[in-house]
Amino acid sequence: MTTVALCSLKGSPGVTTTSLALATGWPAESQPVVVEADPAGGDLVARYRLELTPGLVTLAAAGRRAGEDAGLIWQHTQRLPGGLPVVAGPPGARQAHAALDELTSGPSGPVLHRASSRPGVVVIVDCGRLAPGSPALEVIRTADVMLLVAGAGDDSLAHLAVTVAVAATWSRRPRLVLVGDGHPTDEIVRALGLAALGVPLAARIPHDPDGARAFAGRPAPRSRPARSALGQAAAELAVRTARDVLTAPPPGDRQAPPDDATWARRGGGAREFREFTAPTTHSIYRTPR
């Protein structure tokens, strides 16, 4: 099993949309499932007119009594129109926070890991925007890779500059994903000192409103989200991330996530990626004919 956790530090750079696009573009030899673990509440129920259950809340409740059932997660998924399985989070923050507390601090260890530990399963966890004390930090700490999603404009980068050093300690493999228009990629990498922090740039996702609308549940007629500029970039990111997991993490454990006081003290010619299409079997919509 592989776990990839996506999160942001400020604003709404599109963590949920990027999570869905990443799962859609994941290499076909694995089975991805998206888990919506945003403590502020989920969006998938509203976006895709899903039922409130099954989902994150029922998974958390079942995890208390299911022991070591490695297939438990599949009992709490729903399918998007193209067949991609998702564990939808509740729209309300209170329910989402309670479910995450249960999933990350059970007496037998993290439920999310135990419930999806079959070989070939890739759990893509949408952790939303992180805040001090977020229960999603424990998901990130135990994930194989953390993808920190951030905009490339002045406001996002100003916040990222004072928080990325802390975020780099949350994961064995912290990676940055830049989204949309803004400063040149190489300039951002140098200014943030990503090499010294051990936070490689994983991808630059292009500004693609049509692709974003499709992955947000509002596709244009006969649209093919996986072939959009967003879908193509996410497919390349998926292949890179899948390969990344196969490499050994840097020697030495990363530090534990900081407590609230530590978080507060620390402040909370662009390179273009080639167009790429990965062989996949995952889709959020059925292919138009």
PDB file of N, CA and C in Angstrom, residues 131-206:
ATOM      1  N   ALA A 131      -4.045  23.638   9.740  1.00  0.00           N
ATOM      2  CA  ALA A 131      -4.024  24.653  10.780  1.00  0.00           C
ATOM      3  C   ALA A 131      -3.377  24.045  12.013  1.00  0.00           C
ATOM      4  N   PRO A 132      -2.917  24.860  12.948  1.00  0.00           N
ATOM      5  CA  PRO A 132      -2.335  24.303  14.169  1.00  0.00           C
ATOM      6  C   PRO A 132      -3.278  23.333  14.858  1.00  0.00           C
ATOM      7  N   GLY A 133      -2.740  22.189  15.274  1.00  0.00           N
ATOM      8  CA  GLY A 133      -3.545  21.193  15.957  1.00  0.00           C
ATOM      9  C   GLY A 133      -4.413  20.342  15.054  1.00  0.00           C
ATOM     10  N   SER A 134      -4.261  20.462  13.742  1.00  0.00           N
ATOM     11  CA  SER A 134      -5.103  19.701  12.818  1.00  0.00           C
ATOM     12  C   SER A 134      -4.863  18.206  12.970  1.00  0.00           C
ATOM     13  N   PRO A 135      -5.938  17.398  13.073  1.00  0.00           N
ATOM     14  CA  PRO A 135      -5.746  15.947  13.129  1.00  0.00           C
ATOM     15  C   PRO A 135      -5.188  15.386  11.834  1.00  0.00           C
ATOM     16  N   ALA A 136      -5.282  16.138  10.746  1.00  0.00           N
ATOM     17  CA  ALA A 136      -4.733  15.678   9.474  1.00  0.00           C
ATOM     18  C   ALA A 136      -3.213  15.631   9.485  1.00  0.00           C
ATOM     19  N   LEU A 137      -2.572  16.324  10.422  1.00  0.00           N
ATOM     20  CA  LEU A 137      -1.118  16.268  10.517  1.00  0.00           C
ATOM     21  C   LEU A 137      -0.623  14.846  10.771  1.00  0.00           C
ATOM     22  N   GLU A 138      -1.395  14.074  11.508  1.00  0.00           N
ATOM     23  CA  GLU A 138      -0.986  12.689  11.764  1.00  0.00           C
ATOM     24  C   GLU A 138      -1.069  11.857  10.492  1.00  0.00           C
ATOM     25  N   VAL A 139      -2.047  12.141   9.635  1.00  0.00           N
ATOM     26  CA  VAL A 139      -2.138  11.462   8.335  1.00  0.00           C
ATOM     27  C   VAL A 139      -0.898  11.771   7.512  1.00  0.00           C
ATOM     28  N   ILE A 140      -0.502  13.025   7.492  1.00  0.00           N
ATOM     29  CA  ILE A 140       0.674  13.436   6.718  1.00  0.00           C
ATOM     30  C   ILE A 140       1.942  12.787   7.270  1.00  0.00           C
ATOM     31  N   ARG A 141       2.061  12.729   8.581  1.00  0.00           N
ATOM     32  CA  ARG A 141       3.264  12.167   9.194  1.00  0.00           C
ATOM     33  C   ARG A 141       3.475  10.711   8.823  1.00  0.00           C
ATOM     34  N   THR A 142       2.390   9.965   8.676  1.00  0.00           N
ATOM     35  CA  THR A 142       2.505   8.539   8.371  1.00  0.00           C
ATOM     36  C   THR A 142       2.441   8.236   6.878  1.00  0.00           C
ATOM     37  N   ALA A 143       2.206   9.242   6.044  1.00  0.00           N
ATOM     38  CA  ALA A 143       2.123   9.022   4.600  1.00  0.00           C
ATOM     39  C   ALA A 143       3.501   8.772   4.006  1.00  0.00           C
ATOM     40  N   ASP A 144       3.520   8.107   2.864  1.00  0.00           N
ATOM     41  CA  ASP A 144       4.782   7.867   2.164  1.00  0.00           C
ATOM     42  C   ASP A 144       5.317   9.142   1.531  1.00  0.00           C
ATOM     43  N   VAL A 145       4.409   9.991   1.050  1.00  0.00           N
ATOM     44  CA  VAL A 145       4.789  11.242   0.397  1.00  0.00           C
ATOM     45  C   VAL A 145       3.793  12.320   0.822  1.00  0.00           C
ATOM     46  N   MET A 146       4.291  13.521   1.067  1.00  0.00           N
ATOM     47  CA  MET A 146       3.436  14.693   1.265  1.00  0.00           C
ATOM     48  C   MET A 146       3.591  15.608   0.063  1.00  0.00           C
ATOM     49  N   LEU A 147       2.487  15.972  -0.577  1.00  0.00           N
ATOM     50  CA  LEU A 147       2.480  16.946  -1.657  1.00  0.00           C
ATOM     51  C   LEU A 147       1.867  18.233  -1.114  1.00  0.00           C
ATOM     52  N   LEU A 148       2.700  19.236  -0.940  1.00  0.00           N
ATOM     53  CA  LEU A 148       2.260  20.530  -0.434  1.00  0.00           C
ATOM     54  C   LEU A 148       1.868  21.385  -1.635  1.00  0.00           C
ATOM     55  N   VAL A 149       0.579  21.692  -1.740  1.00  0.00           N
ATOM     56  CA  VAL A 149       0.034  22.395  -2.901  1.00  0.00           C
ATOM     57  C   VAL A 149      -0.035  23.889  -2.578  1.00  0.00           C
ATOM     58  N   ALA A 150       0.533  24.714  -3.477  1.00  0.00           N
ATOM     59  CA  ALA A 150       0.580  26.156  -3.225  1.00  0.00           C
ATOM     60  C   ALA A 150       0.455  26.919  -4.530  1.00  0.00           C
ATOM     61  N   GLY A 151      -0.168  28.077  -4.455  1.00  0.00           N
ATOM     62  CA  GLY A 151      -0.205  28.967  -5.598  1.00  0.00           C
ATOM     63  C   GLY A 151       1.154  29.601  -5.846  1.00  0.00           C
ATOM     64  N   ALA A 152       1.303  30.178  -7.031  1.00  0.00           N
ATOM     65  CA  ALA A 152       2.587  30.773  -7.418  1.00  0.00           C
ATOM     66  C   ALA A 152       2.546  32.288  -7.403  1.00  0.00           C
ATOM     67  N   GLY A 153       1.498  32.868  -6.817  1.00  0.00           N
ATOM     68  CA  GLY A 153       1.394  34.319  -6.728  1.00  0.00           C
ATOM     69  C   GLY A 153       2.018  34.863  -5.464  1.00  0.00           C
ATOM     70  N   ASP A 154       2.062  36.188  -5.356  1.00  0.00           N
ATOM     71  CA  ASP A 154       2.752  36.853  -4.256  1.00  0.00           C
ATOM     72  C   ASP A 154       2.190  36.472  -2.891  1.00  0.00           C
ATOM     73  N   ASP A 155       0.852  36.456  -2.744  1.00  0.00           N
ATOM     74  CA  ASP A 155       0.273  36.213  -1.424  1.00  0.00           C
ATOM     75  C   ASP A 155       0.569  34.806  -0.936  1.00  0.00           C
ATOM     76  N   SER A 156       0.410  33.820  -1.818  1.00  0.00           N
ATOM     77  CA  SER A 156       0.686  32.433  -1.430  1.00  0.00           C
ATOM     78  C   SER A 156       2.155  32.227  -1.101  1.00  0.00           C
ATOM     79  N   LEU A 157       3.024  32.791  -1.923  1.00  0.00           N
ATOM     80  CA  LEU A 157       4.459  32.585  -1.713  1.00  0.00           C
ATOM     81  C   LEU A 157       4.974  33.294  -0.467  1.00  0.00           C
ATOM     82  N   ALA A 158       4.392  34.452  -0.143  1.00  0.00           N
ATOM     83  CA  ALA A 158       4.813  35.157   1.071  1.00  0.00           C
ATOM     84  C   ALA A 158       4.520  34.309   2.303  1.00  0.00           C
ATOM     85  N   HIS A 159       3.361  33.667   2.315  1.00  0.00           N
ATOM     86  CA  HIS A 159       3.029  32.797   3.445  1.00  0.00           C
ATOM     87  C   HIS A 159       3.897  31.539   3.429  1.00  0.00           C
ATOM     88  N   LEU A 160       4.093  30.979   2.243  1.00  0.00           N
ATOM     89  CA  LEU A 160       4.891  29.767   2.136  1.00  0.00           C
ATOM     90  C   LEU A 160       6.326  29.993   2.603  1.00  0.00           C
ATOM     91  N   ALA A 161       6.863  31.178   2.347  1.00  0.00           N
ATOM     92  CA  ALA A 161       8.254  31.471   2.697  1.00  0.00           C
ATOM     93  C   ALA A 161       8.511  31.346   4.195  1.00  0.00           C
ATOM     94  N   VAL A 162       7.509  31.648   5.024  1.00  0.00           N
ATOM     95  CA  VAL A 162       7.719  31.601   6.469  1.00  0.00           C
ATOM     96  C   VAL A 162       7.200  30.311   7.100  1.00  0.00           C
ATOM     97  N   THR A 163       6.642  29.410   6.290  1.00  0.00           N
ATOM     98  CA  THR A 163       6.105  28.168   6.850  1.00  0.00           C
ATOM     99  C   THR A 163       6.686  26.904   6.231  1.00  0.00           C
ATOM    100  N   VAL A 164       7.350  27.022   5.088  1.00  0.00           N
ATOM    101  CA  VAL A 164       7.798  25.819   4.397  1.00  0.00           C
ATOM    102  C   VAL A 164       8.852  25.059   5.193  1.00  0.00           C
ATOM    103  N   ALA A 165       9.671  25.757   5.981  1.00  0.00           N
ATOM    104  CA  ALA A 165      10.692  25.059   6.770  1.00  0.00           C
ATOM    105  C   ALA A 165      10.049  24.155   7.812  1.00  0.00           C
ATOM    106  N   VAL A 166       8.952  24.608   8.416  1.00  0.00           N
ATOM    107  CA  VAL A 166       8.222  23.766   9.355  1.00  0.00           C
ATOM    108  C   VAL A 166       7.546  22.613   8.617  1.00  0.00           C
ATOM    109  N   ALA A 167       6.896  22.922   7.504  1.00  0.00           N
ATOM    110  CA  ALA A 167       6.201  21.882   6.738  1.00  0.00           C
ATOM    111  C   ALA A 167       7.152  20.792   6.275  1.00  0.00           C
ATOM    112  N   ALA A 168       8.400  21.152   6.031  1.00  0.00           N
ATOM    113  CA  ALA A 168       9.382  20.174   5.567  1.00  0.00           C
ATOM    114  C   ALA A 168       9.655  19.087   6.601  1.00  0.00           C
ATOM    115  N   THR A 169       9.340  19.350   7.868  1.00  0.00           N
ATOM    116  CA  THR A 169       9.613  18.362   8.921  1.00  0.00           C
ATOM    117  C   THR A 169       8.464  17.371   9.110  1.00  0.00           C
ATOM    118  N   TRP A 170       7.359  17.566   8.411  1.00  0.00           N
ATOM    119  CA  TRP A 170       6.178  16.737   8.648  1.00  0.00           C
ATOM    120  C   TRP A 170       6.259  15.365   7.992  1.00  0.00           C
ATOM    121  N   SER A 171       7.092  15.215   6.985  1.00  0.00           N
ATOM    122  CA  SER A 171       7.037  14.014   6.153  1.00  0.00           C
ATOM    123  C   SER A 171       8.428  13.501   5.836  1.00  0.00           C
ATOM    124  N   ARG A 172       8.512  12.199   5.595  1.00  0.00           N
ATOM    125  CA  ARG A 172       9.769  11.611   5.131  1.00  0.00           C
ATOM    126  C   ARG A 172      10.111  12.081   3.727  1.00  0.00           C
ATOM    127  N   ARG A 173       9.077  12.361   2.938  1.00  0.00           N
ATOM    128  CA  ARG A 173       9.269  12.815   1.557  1.00  0.00           C
ATOM    129  C   ARG A 173       8.387  14.031   1.299  1.00  0.00           C
ATOM    130  N   PRO A 174       8.778  15.200   1.777  1.00  0.00           N
ATOM    131  CA  PRO A 174       7.994  16.403   1.481  1.00  0.00           C
ATOM    132  C   PRO A 174       8.273  16.879   0.053  1.00  0.00           C
ATOM    133  N   ARG A 175       7.209  17.222  -0.665  1.00  0.00           N
ATOM    134  CA  ARG A 175       7.333  17.688  -2.038  1.00  0.00           C
ATOM    135  C   ARG A 175       6.414  18.895  -2.240  1.00  0.00           C
ATOM    136  N   LEU A 176       6.829  19.826  -3.103  1.00  0.00           N
ATOM    137  CA  LEU A 176       6.026  21.006  -3.388  1.00  0.00           C
ATOM    138  C   LEU A 176       5.392  20.886  -4.764  1.00  0.00           C
ATOM    139  N   VAL A 177       4.113  21.236  -4.839  1.00  0.00           N
ATOM    140  CA  VAL A 177       3.383  21.295  -6.110  1.00  0.00           C
ATOM    141  C   VAL A 177       2.887  22.727  -6.275  1.00  0.00           C
ATOM    142  N   LEU A 178       3.382  23.422  -7.284  1.00  0.00           N
ATOM    143  CA  LEU A 178       2.933  24.778  -7.583  1.00  0.00           C
ATOM    144  C   LEU A 178       1.755  24.727  -8.542  1.00  0.00           C
ATOM    145  N   VAL A 179       0.796  25.625  -8.319  1.00  0.00           N
ATOM    146  CA  VAL A 179      -0.434  25.614  -9.105  1.00  0.00           C
ATOM    147  C   VAL A 179      -0.679  26.995  -9.696  1.00  0.00           C
ATOM    148  N   GLY A 180      -0.928  27.038 -10.994  1.00  0.00           N
ATOM    149  CA  GLY A 180      -1.392  28.261 -11.632  1.00  0.00           C
ATOM    150  C   GLY A 180      -0.297  29.223 -12.035  1.00  0.00           C
ATOM    151  N   ASP A 181      -0.761  30.391 -12.498  1.00  0.00           N
ATOM    152  CA  ASP A 181       0.152  31.429 -12.971  1.00  0.00           C
ATOM    153  C   ASP A 181       0.838  32.132 -11.806  1.00  0.00           C
ATOM    154  N   GLY A 182       1.920  32.822 -12.137  1.00  0.00           N
ATOM    155  CA  GLY A 182       2.650  33.555 -11.105  1.00  0.00           C
ATOM    156  C   GLY A 182       4.113  33.666 -11.460  1.00  0.00           C
ATOM    157  N   HIS A 183       4.955  33.648 -10.444  1.00  0.00           N
ATOM    158  CA  HIS A 183       6.394  33.805 -10.647  1.00  0.00           C
ATOM    159  C   HIS A 183       6.978  32.584 -11.358  1.00  0.00           C
ATOM    160  N   PRO A 184       8.082  32.752 -12.069  1.00  0.00           N
ATOM    161  CA  PRO A 184       8.734  31.621 -12.738  1.00  0.00           C
ATOM    162  C   PRO A 184       9.148  30.542 -11.739  1.00  0.00           C
ATOM    163  N   THR A 185       9.063  29.313 -12.181  1.00  0.00           N
ATOM    164  CA  THR A 185       9.325  28.168 -11.309  1.00  0.00           C
ATOM    165  C   THR A 185      10.727  28.212 -10.705  1.00  0.00           C
ATOM    166  N   ASP A 186      11.749  28.429 -11.537  1.00  0.00           N
ATOM    167  CA  ASP A 186      13.125  28.433 -11.040  1.00  0.00           C
ATOM    168  C   ASP A 186      13.340  29.539 -10.010  1.00  0.00           C
ATOM    169  N   GLU A 187      12.697  30.666 -10.223  1.00  0.00           N
ATOM    170  CA  GLU A 187      12.823  31.780  -9.278  1.00  0.00           C
ATOM    171  C   GLU A 187      12.239  31.406  -7.914  1.00  0.00           C
ATOM    172  N   ILE A 188      11.100  30.714  -7.926  1.00  0.00           N
ATOM    173  CA  ILE A 188      10.453  30.292  -6.680  1.00  0.00           C
ATOM    174  C   ILE A 188      11.331  29.284  -5.943  1.00  0.00           C
ATOM    175  N   VAL A 189      11.862  28.334  -6.665  1.00  0.00           N
ATOM    176  CA  VAL A 189      12.706  27.299  -6.054  1.00  0.00           C
ATOM    177  C   VAL A 189      13.908  27.928  -5.366  1.00  0.00           C
ATOM    178  N   ARG A 190      14.547  28.891  -6.038  1.00  0.00           N
ATOM    179  CA  ARG A 190      15.721  29.551  -5.448  1.00  0.00           C
ATOM    180  C   ARG A 190      15.328  30.401  -4.248  1.00  0.00           C
ATOM    181  N   ALA A 191      14.264  31.178  -4.394  1.00  0.00           N
ATOM    182  CA  ALA A 191      13.882  32.108  -3.330  1.00  0.00           C
ATOM    183  C   ALA A 191      13.476  31.383  -2.051  1.00  0.00           C
ATOM    184  N   LEU A 192      12.828  30.233  -2.189  1.00  0.00           N
ATOM    185  CA  LEU A 192      12.382  29.483  -1.013  1.00  0.00           C
ATOM    186  C   LEU A 192      13.483  28.601  -0.426  1.00  0.00           C
ATOM    187  N   GLY A 193      14.577  28.442  -1.158  1.00  0.00           N
ATOM    188  CA  GLY A 193      15.660  27.583  -0.670  1.00  0.00           C
ATOM    189  C   GLY A 193      15.234  26.135  -0.540  1.00  0.00           C
ATOM    190  N   LEU A 194      14.473  25.642  -1.522  1.00  0.00           N
ATOM    191  CA  LEU A 194      13.908  24.296  -1.418  1.00  0.00           C
ATOM    192  C   LEU A 194      14.978  23.210  -1.369  1.00  0.00           C
ATOM    193  N   ALA A 195      16.078  23.412  -2.095  1.00  0.00           N
ATOM    194  CA  ALA A 195      17.134  22.395  -2.102  1.00  0.00           C
ATOM    195  C   ALA A 195      17.717  22.212  -0.705  1.00  0.00           C
ATOM    196  N   ALA A 196      17.976  23.304  -0.012  1.00  0.00           N
ATOM    197  CA  ALA A 196      18.548  23.213   1.328  1.00  0.00           C
ATOM    198  C   ALA A 196      17.568  22.600   2.317  1.00  0.00           C
ATOM    199  N   LEU A 197      16.282  22.795   2.095  1.00  0.00           N
ATOM    200  CA  LEU A 197      15.263  22.258   2.993  1.00  0.00           C
ATOM    201  C   LEU A 197      14.938  20.796   2.711  1.00  0.00           C
ATOM    202  N   GLY A 198      15.415  20.284   1.582  1.00  0.00           N
ATOM    203  CA  GLY A 198      15.087  18.908   1.207  1.00  0.00           C
ATOM    204  C   GLY A 198      13.656  18.767   0.736  1.00  0.00           C
ATOM    205  N   VAL A 199      13.155  19.796   0.051  1.00  0.00           N
ATOM    206  CA  VAL A 199      11.778  19.780  -0.465  1.00  0.00           C
ATOM    207  C   VAL A 199      11.835  19.969  -1.975  1.00  0.00           C
ATOM    208  N   PRO A 200      11.957  18.903  -2.745  1.00  0.00           N
ATOM    209  CA  PRO A 200      12.009  19.053  -4.199  1.00  0.00           C
ATOM    210  C   PRO A 200      10.679  19.562  -4.761  1.00  0.00           C
ATOM    211  N   LEU A 201      10.773  20.250  -5.873  1.00  0.00           N
ATOM    212  CA  LEU A 201       9.563  20.626  -6.607  1.00  0.00           C
ATOM    213  C   LEU A 201       9.086  19.409  -7.383  1.00  0.00           C
ATOM    214  N   ALA A 202       7.851  18.988  -7.139  1.00  0.00           N
ATOM    215  CA  ALA A 202       7.317  17.796  -7.802  1.00  0.00           C
ATOM    216  C   ALA A 202       6.634  18.124  -9.118  1.00  0.00           C
ATOM    217  N   ALA A 203       6.008  19.303  -9.217  1.00  0.00           N
ATOM    218  CA  ALA A 203       5.280  19.638 -10.438  1.00  0.00           C
ATOM    219  C   ALA A 203       4.870  21.098 -10.414  1.00  0.00           C
ATOM    220  N   ARG A 204       4.611  21.615 -11.593  1.00  0.00           N
ATOM    221  CA  ARG A 204       3.966  22.928 -11.776  1.00  0.00           C
ATOM    222  C   ARG A 204       2.688  22.644 -12.564  1.00  0.00           C
ATOM    223  N   ILE A 205       1.547  22.758 -11.883  1.00  0.00           N
ATOM    224  CA  ILE A 205       0.257  22.489 -12.501  1.00  0.00           C
ATOM    225  C   ILE A 205      -0.217  23.753 -13.206  1.00  0.00           C
ATOM    226  N   PRO A 206      -0.555  23.688 -14.489  1.00  0.00           N
ATOM    227  CA  PRO A 206      -0.903  24.916 -15.217  1.00  0.00           C
ATOM    228  C   PRO A 206      -2.276  25.451 -14.833  1.00  0.00           C
TER     229      PRO A 206
END
